mmCIF file of C-alpha atoms and ligand atoms in Angstrom:
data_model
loop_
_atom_site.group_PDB
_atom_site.id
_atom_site.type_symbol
_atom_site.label_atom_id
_atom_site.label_comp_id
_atom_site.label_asym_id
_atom_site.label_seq_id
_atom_site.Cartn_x
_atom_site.Cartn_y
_atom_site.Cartn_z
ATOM 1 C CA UNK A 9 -95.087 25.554 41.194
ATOM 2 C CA UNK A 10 -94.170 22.645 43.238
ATOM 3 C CA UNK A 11 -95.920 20.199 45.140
ATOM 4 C CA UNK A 12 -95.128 18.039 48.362
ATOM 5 C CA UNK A 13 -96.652 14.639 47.194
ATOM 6 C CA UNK A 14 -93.970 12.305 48.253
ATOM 7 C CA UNK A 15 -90.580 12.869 49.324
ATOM 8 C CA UNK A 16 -89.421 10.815 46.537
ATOM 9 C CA UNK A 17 -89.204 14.042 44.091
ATOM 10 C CA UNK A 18 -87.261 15.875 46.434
ATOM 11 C CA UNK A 19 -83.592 15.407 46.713
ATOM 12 C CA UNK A 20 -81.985 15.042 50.043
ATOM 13 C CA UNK A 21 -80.325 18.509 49.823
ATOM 14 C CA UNK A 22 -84.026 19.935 49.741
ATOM 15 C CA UNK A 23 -85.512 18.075 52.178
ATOM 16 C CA UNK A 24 -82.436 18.836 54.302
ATOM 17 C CA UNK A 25 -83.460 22.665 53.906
ATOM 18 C CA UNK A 26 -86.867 22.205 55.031
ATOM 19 C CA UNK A 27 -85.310 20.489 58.040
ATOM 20 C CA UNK A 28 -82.854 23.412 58.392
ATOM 21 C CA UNK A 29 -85.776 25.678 58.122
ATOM 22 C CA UNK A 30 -87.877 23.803 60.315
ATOM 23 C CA UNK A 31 -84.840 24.235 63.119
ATOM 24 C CA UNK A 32 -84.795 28.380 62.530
ATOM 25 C CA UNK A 33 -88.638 28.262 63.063
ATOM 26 C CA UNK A 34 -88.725 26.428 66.363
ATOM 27 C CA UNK A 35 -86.411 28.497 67.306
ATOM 28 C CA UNK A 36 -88.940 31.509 66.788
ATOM 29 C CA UNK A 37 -87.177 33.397 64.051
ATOM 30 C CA UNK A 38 -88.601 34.672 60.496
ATOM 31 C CA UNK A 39 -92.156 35.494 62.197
ATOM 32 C CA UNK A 40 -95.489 35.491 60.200
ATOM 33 C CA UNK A 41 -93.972 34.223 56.689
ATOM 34 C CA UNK A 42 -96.991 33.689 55.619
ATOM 35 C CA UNK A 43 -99.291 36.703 56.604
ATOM 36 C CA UNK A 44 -102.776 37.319 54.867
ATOM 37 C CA UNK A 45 -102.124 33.527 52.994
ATOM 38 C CA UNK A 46 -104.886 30.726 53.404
ATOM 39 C CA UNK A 47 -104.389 27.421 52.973
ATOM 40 C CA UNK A 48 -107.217 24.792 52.386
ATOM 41 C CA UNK A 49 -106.846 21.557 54.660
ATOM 42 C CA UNK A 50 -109.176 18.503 53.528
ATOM 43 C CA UNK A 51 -109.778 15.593 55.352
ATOM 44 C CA UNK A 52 -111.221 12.560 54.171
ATOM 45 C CA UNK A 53 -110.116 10.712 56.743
ATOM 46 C CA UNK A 54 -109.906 11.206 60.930
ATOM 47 C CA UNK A 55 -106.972 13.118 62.389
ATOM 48 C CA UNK A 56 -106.154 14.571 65.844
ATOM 49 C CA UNK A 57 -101.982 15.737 65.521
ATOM 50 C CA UNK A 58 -101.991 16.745 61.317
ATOM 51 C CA UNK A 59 -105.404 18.923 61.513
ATOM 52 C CA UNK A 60 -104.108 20.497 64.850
ATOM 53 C CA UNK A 61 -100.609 21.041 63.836
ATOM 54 C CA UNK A 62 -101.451 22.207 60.061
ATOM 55 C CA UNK A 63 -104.154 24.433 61.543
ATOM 56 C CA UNK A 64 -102.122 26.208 64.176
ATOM 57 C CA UNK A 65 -99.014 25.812 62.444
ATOM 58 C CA UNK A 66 -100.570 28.646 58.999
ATOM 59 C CA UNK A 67 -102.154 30.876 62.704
ATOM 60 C CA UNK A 68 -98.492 30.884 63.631
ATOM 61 C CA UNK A 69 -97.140 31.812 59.869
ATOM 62 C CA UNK A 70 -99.640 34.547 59.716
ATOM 63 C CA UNK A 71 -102.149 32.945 57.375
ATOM 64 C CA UNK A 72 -105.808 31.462 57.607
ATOM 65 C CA UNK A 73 -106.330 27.512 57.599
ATOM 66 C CA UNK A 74 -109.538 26.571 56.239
ATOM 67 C CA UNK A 75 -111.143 22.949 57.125
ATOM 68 C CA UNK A 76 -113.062 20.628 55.311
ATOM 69 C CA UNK A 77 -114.349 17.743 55.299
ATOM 70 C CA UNK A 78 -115.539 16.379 51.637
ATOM 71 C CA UNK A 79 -119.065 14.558 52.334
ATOM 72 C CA UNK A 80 -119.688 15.543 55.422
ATOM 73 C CA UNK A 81 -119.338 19.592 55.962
ATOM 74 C CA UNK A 82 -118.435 20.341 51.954
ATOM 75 C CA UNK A 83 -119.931 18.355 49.039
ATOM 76 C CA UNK A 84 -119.107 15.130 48.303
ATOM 77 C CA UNK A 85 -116.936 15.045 45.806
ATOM 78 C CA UNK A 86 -116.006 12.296 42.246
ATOM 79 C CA UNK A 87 -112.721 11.916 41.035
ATOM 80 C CA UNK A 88 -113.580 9.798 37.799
ATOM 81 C CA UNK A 89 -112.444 11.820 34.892
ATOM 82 C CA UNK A 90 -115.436 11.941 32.347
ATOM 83 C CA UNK A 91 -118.098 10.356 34.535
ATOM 84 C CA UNK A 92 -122.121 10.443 34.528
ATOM 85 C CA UNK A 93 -121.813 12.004 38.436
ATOM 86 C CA UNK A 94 -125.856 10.338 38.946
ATOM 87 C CA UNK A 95 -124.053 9.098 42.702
ATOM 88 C CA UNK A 96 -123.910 11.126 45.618
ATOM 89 C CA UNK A 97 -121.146 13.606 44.329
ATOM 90 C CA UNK A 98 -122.575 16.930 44.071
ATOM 91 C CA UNK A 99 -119.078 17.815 42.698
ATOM 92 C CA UNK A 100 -115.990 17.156 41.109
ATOM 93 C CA UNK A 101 -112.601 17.097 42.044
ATOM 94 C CA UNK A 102 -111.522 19.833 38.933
ATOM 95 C CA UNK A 103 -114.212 22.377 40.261
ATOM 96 C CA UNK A 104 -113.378 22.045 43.346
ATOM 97 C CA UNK A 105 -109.843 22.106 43.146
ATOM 98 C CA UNK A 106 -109.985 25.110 40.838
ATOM 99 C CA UNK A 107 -112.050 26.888 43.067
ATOM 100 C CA UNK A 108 -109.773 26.519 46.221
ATOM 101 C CA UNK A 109 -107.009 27.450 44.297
ATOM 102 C CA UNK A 110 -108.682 31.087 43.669
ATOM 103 C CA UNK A 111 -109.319 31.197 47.528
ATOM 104 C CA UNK A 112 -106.236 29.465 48.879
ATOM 105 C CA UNK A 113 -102.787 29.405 48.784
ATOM 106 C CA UNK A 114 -101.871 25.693 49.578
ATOM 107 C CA UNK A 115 -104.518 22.770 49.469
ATOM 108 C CA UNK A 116 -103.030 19.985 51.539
ATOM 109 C CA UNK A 117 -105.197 16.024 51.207
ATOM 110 C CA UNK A 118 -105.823 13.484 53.732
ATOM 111 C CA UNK A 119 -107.309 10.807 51.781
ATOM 112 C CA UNK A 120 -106.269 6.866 53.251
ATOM 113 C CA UNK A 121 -106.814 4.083 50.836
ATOM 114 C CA UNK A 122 -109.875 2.637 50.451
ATOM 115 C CA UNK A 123 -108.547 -0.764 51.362
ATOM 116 C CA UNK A 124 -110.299 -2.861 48.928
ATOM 117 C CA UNK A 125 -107.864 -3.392 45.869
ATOM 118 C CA UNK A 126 -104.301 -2.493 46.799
ATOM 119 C CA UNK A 127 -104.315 -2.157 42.962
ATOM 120 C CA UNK A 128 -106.199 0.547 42.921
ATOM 121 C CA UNK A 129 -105.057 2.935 45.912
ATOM 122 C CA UNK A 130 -102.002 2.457 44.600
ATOM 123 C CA UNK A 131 -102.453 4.903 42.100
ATOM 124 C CA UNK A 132 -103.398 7.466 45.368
ATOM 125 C CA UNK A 133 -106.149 8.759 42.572
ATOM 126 C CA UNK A 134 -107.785 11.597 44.899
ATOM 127 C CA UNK A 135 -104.479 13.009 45.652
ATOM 128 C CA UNK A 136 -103.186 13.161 42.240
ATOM 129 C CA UNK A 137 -106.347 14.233 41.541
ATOM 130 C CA UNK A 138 -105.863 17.568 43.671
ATOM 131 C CA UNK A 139 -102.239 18.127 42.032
ATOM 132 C CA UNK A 140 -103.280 17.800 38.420
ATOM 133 C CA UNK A 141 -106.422 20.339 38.945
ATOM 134 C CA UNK A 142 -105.194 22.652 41.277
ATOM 135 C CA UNK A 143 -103.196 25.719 40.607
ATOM 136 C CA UNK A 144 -101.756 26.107 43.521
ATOM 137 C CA UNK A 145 -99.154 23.620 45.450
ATOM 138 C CA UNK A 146 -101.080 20.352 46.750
ATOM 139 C CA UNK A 147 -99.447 19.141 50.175
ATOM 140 C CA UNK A 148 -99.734 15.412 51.237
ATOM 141 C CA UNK A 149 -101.151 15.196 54.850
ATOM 142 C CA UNK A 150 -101.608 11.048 54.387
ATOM 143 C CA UNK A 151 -102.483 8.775 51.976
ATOM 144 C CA UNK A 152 -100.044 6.335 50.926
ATOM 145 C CA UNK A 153 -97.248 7.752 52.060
ATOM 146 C CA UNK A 154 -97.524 10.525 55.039
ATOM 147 C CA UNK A 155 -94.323 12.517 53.708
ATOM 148 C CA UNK A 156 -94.773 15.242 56.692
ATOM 149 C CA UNK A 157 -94.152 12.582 59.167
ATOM 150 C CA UNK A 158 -91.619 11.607 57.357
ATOM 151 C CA UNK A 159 -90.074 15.267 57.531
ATOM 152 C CA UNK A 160 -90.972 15.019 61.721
ATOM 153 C CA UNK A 161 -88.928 11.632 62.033
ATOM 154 C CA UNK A 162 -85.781 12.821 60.278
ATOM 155 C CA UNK A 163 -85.904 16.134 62.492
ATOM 156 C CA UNK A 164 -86.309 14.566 65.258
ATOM 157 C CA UNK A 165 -83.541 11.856 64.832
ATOM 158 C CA UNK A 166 -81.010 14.771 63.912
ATOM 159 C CA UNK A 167 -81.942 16.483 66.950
ATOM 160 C CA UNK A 168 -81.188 13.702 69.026
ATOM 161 C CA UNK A 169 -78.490 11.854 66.969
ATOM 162 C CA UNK A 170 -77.083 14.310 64.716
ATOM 163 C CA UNK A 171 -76.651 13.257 60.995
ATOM 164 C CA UNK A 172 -78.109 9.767 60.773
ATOM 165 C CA UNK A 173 -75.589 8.094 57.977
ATOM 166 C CA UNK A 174 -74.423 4.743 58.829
ATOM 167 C CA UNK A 175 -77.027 4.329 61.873
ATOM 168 C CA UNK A 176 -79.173 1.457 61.887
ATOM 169 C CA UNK A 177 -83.001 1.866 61.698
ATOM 170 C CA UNK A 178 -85.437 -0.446 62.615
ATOM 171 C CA UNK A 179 -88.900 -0.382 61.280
ATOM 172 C CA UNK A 180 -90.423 -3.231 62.861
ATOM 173 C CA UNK A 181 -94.492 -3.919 61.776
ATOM 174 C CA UNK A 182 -96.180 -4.799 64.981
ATOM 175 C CA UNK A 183 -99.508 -6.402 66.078
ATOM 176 C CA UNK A 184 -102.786 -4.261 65.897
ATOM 177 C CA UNK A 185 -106.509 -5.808 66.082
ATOM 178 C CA UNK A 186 -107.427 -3.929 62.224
ATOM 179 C CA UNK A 187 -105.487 -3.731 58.988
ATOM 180 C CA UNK A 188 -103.525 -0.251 59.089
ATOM 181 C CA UNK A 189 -102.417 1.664 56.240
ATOM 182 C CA UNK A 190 -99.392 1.446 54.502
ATOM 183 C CA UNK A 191 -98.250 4.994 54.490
ATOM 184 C CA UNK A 192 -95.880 5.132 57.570
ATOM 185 C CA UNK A 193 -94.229 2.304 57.024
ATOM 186 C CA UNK A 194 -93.509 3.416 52.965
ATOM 187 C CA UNK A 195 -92.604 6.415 54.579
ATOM 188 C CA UNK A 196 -90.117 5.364 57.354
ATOM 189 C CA UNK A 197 -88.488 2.947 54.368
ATOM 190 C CA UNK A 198 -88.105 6.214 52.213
ATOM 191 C CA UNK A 199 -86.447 8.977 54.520
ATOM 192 C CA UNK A 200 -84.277 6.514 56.659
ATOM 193 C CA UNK A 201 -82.780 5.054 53.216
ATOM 194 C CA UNK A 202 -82.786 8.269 51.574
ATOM 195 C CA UNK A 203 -81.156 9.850 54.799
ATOM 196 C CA UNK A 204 -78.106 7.296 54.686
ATOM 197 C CA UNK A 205 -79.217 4.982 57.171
ATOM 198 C CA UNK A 206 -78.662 1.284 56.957
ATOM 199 C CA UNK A 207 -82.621 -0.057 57.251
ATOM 200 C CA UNK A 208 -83.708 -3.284 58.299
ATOM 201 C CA UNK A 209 -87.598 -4.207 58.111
ATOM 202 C CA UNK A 210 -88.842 -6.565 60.497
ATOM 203 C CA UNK A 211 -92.161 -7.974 59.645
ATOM 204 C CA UNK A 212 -93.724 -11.834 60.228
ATOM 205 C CA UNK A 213 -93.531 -13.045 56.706
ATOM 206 C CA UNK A 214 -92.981 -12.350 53.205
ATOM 207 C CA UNK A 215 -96.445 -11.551 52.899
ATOM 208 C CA UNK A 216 -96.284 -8.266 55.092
ATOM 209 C CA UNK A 217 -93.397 -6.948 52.839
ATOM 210 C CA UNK A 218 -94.268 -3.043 51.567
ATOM 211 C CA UNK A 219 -95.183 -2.426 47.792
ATOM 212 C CA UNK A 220 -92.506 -2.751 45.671
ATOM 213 C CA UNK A 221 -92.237 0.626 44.423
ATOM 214 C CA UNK A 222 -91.246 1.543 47.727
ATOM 215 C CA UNK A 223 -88.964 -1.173 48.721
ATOM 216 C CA UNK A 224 -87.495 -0.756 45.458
ATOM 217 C CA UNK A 225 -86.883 3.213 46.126
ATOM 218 C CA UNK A 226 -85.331 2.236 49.200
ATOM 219 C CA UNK A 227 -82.734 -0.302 47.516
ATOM 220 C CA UNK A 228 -82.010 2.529 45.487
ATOM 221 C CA UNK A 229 -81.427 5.152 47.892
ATOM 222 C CA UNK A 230 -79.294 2.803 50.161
ATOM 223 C CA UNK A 231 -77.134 1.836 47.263
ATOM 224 C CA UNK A 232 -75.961 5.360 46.384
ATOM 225 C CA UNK A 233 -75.215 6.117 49.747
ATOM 226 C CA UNK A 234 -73.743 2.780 50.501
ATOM 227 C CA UNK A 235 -76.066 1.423 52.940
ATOM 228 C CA UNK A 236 -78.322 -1.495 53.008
ATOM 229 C CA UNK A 237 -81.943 -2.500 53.445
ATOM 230 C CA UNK A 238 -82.414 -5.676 54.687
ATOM 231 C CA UNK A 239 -85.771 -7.618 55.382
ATOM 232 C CA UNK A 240 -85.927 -10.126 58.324
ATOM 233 C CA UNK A 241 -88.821 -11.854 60.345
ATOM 234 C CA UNK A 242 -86.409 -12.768 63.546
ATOM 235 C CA UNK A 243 -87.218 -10.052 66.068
ATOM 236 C CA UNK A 244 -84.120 -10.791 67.997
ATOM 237 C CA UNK A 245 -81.244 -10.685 64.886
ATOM 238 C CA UNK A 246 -83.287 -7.310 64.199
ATOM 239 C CA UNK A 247 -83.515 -5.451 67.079
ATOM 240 C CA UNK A 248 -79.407 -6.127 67.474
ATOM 241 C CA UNK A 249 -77.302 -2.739 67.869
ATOM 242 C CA UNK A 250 -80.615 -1.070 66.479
ATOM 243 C CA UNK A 251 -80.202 2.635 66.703
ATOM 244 C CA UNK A 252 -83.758 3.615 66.069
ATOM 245 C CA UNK A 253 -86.524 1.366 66.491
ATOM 246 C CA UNK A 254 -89.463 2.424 64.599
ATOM 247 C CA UNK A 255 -92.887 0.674 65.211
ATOM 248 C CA UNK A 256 -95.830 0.299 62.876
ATOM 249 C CA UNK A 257 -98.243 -1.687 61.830
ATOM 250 C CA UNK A 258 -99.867 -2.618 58.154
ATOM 251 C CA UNK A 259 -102.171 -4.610 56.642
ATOM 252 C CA UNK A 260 -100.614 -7.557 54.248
ATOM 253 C CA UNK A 261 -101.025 -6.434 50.651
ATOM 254 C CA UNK A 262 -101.978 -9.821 49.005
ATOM 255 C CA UNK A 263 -105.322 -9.938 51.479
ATOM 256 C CA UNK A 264 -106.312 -5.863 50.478
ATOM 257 C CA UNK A 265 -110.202 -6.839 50.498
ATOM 258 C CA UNK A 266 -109.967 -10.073 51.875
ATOM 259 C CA UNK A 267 -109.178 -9.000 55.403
ATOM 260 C CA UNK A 268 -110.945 -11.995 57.700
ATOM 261 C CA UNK A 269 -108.182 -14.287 55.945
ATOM 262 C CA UNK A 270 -105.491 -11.846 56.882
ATOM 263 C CA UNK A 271 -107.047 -11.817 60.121
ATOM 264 C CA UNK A 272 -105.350 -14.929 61.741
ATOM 265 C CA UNK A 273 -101.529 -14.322 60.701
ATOM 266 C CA UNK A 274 -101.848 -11.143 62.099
ATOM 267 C CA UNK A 275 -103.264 -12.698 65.149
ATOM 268 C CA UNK A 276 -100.411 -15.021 65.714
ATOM 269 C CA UNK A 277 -98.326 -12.260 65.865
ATOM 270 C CA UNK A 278 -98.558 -9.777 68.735
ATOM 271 C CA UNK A 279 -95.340 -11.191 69.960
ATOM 272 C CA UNK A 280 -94.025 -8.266 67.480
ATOM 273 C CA UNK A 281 -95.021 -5.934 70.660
ATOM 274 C CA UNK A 282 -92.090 -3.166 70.805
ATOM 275 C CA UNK A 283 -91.125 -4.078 74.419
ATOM 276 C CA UNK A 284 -88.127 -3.338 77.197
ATOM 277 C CA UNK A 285 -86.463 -6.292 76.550
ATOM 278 C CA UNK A 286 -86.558 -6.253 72.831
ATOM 279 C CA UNK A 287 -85.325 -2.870 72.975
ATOM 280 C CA UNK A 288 -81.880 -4.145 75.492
ATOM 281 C CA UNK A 289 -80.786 -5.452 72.354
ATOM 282 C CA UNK A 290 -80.302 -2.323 70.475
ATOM 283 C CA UNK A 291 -77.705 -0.207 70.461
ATOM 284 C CA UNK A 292 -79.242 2.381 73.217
ATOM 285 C CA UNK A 293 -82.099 3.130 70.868
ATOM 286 C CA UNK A 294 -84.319 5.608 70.693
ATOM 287 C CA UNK A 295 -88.078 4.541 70.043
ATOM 288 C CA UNK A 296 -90.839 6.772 67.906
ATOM 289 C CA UNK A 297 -93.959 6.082 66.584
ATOM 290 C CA UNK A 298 -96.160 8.590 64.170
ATOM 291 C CA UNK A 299 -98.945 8.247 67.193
ATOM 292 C CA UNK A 300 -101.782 7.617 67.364
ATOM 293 C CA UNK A 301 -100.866 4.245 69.086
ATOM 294 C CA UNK A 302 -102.168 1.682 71.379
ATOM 295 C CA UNK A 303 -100.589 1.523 74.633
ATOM 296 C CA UNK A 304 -99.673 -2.415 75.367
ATOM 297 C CA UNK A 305 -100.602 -3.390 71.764
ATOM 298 C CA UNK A 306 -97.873 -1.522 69.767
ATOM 299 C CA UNK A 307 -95.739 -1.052 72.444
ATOM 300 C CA UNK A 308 -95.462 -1.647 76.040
ATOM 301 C CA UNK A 309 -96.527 1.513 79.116
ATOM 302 C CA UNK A 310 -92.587 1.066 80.100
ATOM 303 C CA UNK A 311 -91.407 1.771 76.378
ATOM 304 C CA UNK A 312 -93.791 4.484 75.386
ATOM 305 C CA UNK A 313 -92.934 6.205 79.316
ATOM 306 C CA UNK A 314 -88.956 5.619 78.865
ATOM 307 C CA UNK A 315 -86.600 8.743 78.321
ATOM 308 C CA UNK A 316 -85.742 7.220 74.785
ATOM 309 C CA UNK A 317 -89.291 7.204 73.643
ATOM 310 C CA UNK A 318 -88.919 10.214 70.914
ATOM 311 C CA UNK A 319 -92.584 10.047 69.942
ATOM 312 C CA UNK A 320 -93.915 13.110 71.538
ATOM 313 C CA UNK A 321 -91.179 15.061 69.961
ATOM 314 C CA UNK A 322 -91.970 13.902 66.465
ATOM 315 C CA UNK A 323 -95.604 15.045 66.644
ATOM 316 C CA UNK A 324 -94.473 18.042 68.424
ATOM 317 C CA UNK A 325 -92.074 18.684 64.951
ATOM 318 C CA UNK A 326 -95.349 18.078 62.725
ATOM 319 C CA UNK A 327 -95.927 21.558 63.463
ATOM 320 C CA UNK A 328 -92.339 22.885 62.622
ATOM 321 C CA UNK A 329 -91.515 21.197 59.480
ATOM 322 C CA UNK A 330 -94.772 22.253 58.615
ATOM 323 C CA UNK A 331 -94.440 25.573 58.873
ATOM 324 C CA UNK A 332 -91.332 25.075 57.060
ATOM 325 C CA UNK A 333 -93.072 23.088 54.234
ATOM 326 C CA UNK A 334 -95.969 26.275 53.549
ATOM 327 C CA UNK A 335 -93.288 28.550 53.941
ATOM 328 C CA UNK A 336 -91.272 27.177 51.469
ATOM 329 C CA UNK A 337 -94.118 26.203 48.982
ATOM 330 C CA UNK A 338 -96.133 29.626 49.368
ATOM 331 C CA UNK A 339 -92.777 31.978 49.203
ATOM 332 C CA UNK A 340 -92.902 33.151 52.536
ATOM 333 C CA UNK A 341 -89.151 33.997 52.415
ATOM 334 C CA UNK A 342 -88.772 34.853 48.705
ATOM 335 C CA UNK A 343 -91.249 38.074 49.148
HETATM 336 N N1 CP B 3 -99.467 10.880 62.871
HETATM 337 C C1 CP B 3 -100.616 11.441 62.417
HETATM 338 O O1 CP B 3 -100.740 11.771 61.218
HETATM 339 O O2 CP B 3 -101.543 11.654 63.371
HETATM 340 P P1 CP B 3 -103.094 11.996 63.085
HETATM 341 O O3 CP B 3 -103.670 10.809 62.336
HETATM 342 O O4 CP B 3 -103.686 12.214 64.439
HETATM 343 O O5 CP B 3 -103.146 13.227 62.227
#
């Protein structure tokens, strides 16, 4: 049994069949994979394109998508392992993953960091959680990393560009009134390195650098496949022959908890707006975003409305890698 955590446990060739799977599926071949499955979606947190997309996505395979919601339509649930549950859980995470695992063939998590001690969500404890208990494959749908988007990007560049190696990616944090999570960014870092592509991070200071684990898998990736990562905080050096810009925005790690001091270096920098004259620099770039994003905060009307704005075609290729991802993971083809 294997689950879809992170991306970082599957090798390039693998990820590259999902992709290649992905492809044969949008193309409407192989039909319902996955017919008389279930899978069991869980959201802890809000979502518009990963509910939508997961949910039609098993209706096209064939199978049955179950939602819910932990604490507000299905018990609230604990996740400490030998805990007095006299909170509001009225269950924990083993029953519950047992259980869905008799009903369901795939149980895929949303669950975003609590944003109190980095420390701590870190260790991504409800999702890891889920893939200890559970007997059936556990998906990721977003919580410190979001490795389906990450599956959507790299689609979506090879559509338009082909086979990425040697491009130049830009994942450049940008201004946003709140603290954002992580996952996107860790995300973008992780495929674009492990992809072949030279990465450069453009953030506003040292403190807005990713979690090392992820920087460091990045270093790694680029190094085998003798690329680079580099970290900058001049906008104008970065966005040079860029081949993909990439916008996001994060909290800063050291403030996790303390997020009124954050507050003002985030303020001072909404410069970091992805805009058209930024984006004359690059090389021709294309420009993608995971969505949802705000319109003249993130990135200006005239980027997100220009033909090499790729964003709607990423969330359109949720649902396609997707369906290549339960496919895969439930045996659709191997039956
Ligand atoms: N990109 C993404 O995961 O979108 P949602 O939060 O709407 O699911």
């Amino acid at each position: 049994m294997r689950h879809f955590l992170t991306t970082e446990t599957w090798s390039r060739t693998e990820l590259q069949a999902l992709l290649d799977l992905a492809a044969q599926l949008k193309q409407g071949e192989h039909g319902a994979t996955l017919a008389g499955k279930s899978v069991a979606l869980l959201f802890f947190n809000p979502s518009m394109r990963t509910r939508t997309s997961f949910e039609i996505g098993a209706f096209q395979l064939g199978a049955h998508a179950v939602v819910l919601a932990p604490g507000r339509d299905a018990w609230p649930l604990a996740f400490e392992p030998g805990g007095v549950m006299d909170g509001t859980a009225e269950e924990h995470v083993v029953e519950a993953a047992r259980v869905l695992s008799r009903y369901c063939d795939l149980i895929a998590v949303r669950a975003f960091p609590k944003f109190q001690d980095w420390q701590i969500d870190r260790q991504d404890r409800v999702l890891q959680a889920f893939a200890e208990h559970a007997t059936v494959p556990v998906i990721n749908m977003e919580t410190i990393v979001h490795p389906c988007q990450e599956l959507a990007l790299m689609h979506t560049l090879q559509e338009h560009l082909g086979m990425c190696d040697g491009k130049k990616f830009l994942l450049t944090w940008t201004y946003h009134p709140k603290p954002l999570n992580t996952a996107v960014a860790n995300s973008a870092l992780l495929i674009a390195s492990k992809f072949g592509m030279n990465v450069t991070l453009l953030c506003p200071s040292e403190e807005y650098l990713l979690d090392p684990r992820y920087m460091d898998a990045a270093h790694t990736a680029a190094h085998a496949s003798g690329t680079s990562v580099t970290v900058t905080h001049d906008i104008d050096s970065a966005y040079a022959d860029a081949d993909v810009v990439y916008a996001k925005s994060w909290g800063a790690l050291p403030y996790f908890g303390n997020w009124e001091e954050e507050k003002p270096l985030r303020d001072a920098n909404r410069h970091f707006i992805v805009d058209e004259h930024k984006m004359l620099r690059t090389n021709n770039a294309l420009f993608s975003h995971c969505l949802p994003l705000r319109r003249n905060i993130k990135a200006t009307d005239e980027v997100m409305d220009a033909d090499y704005c790729i964003a709607v075609d990423e969330a359109e290729n949720r649902l396609h890698v997707q369906k290549a991802l339960m496919t895969t993971l439930a045996g659709g083809l191997s039956e």
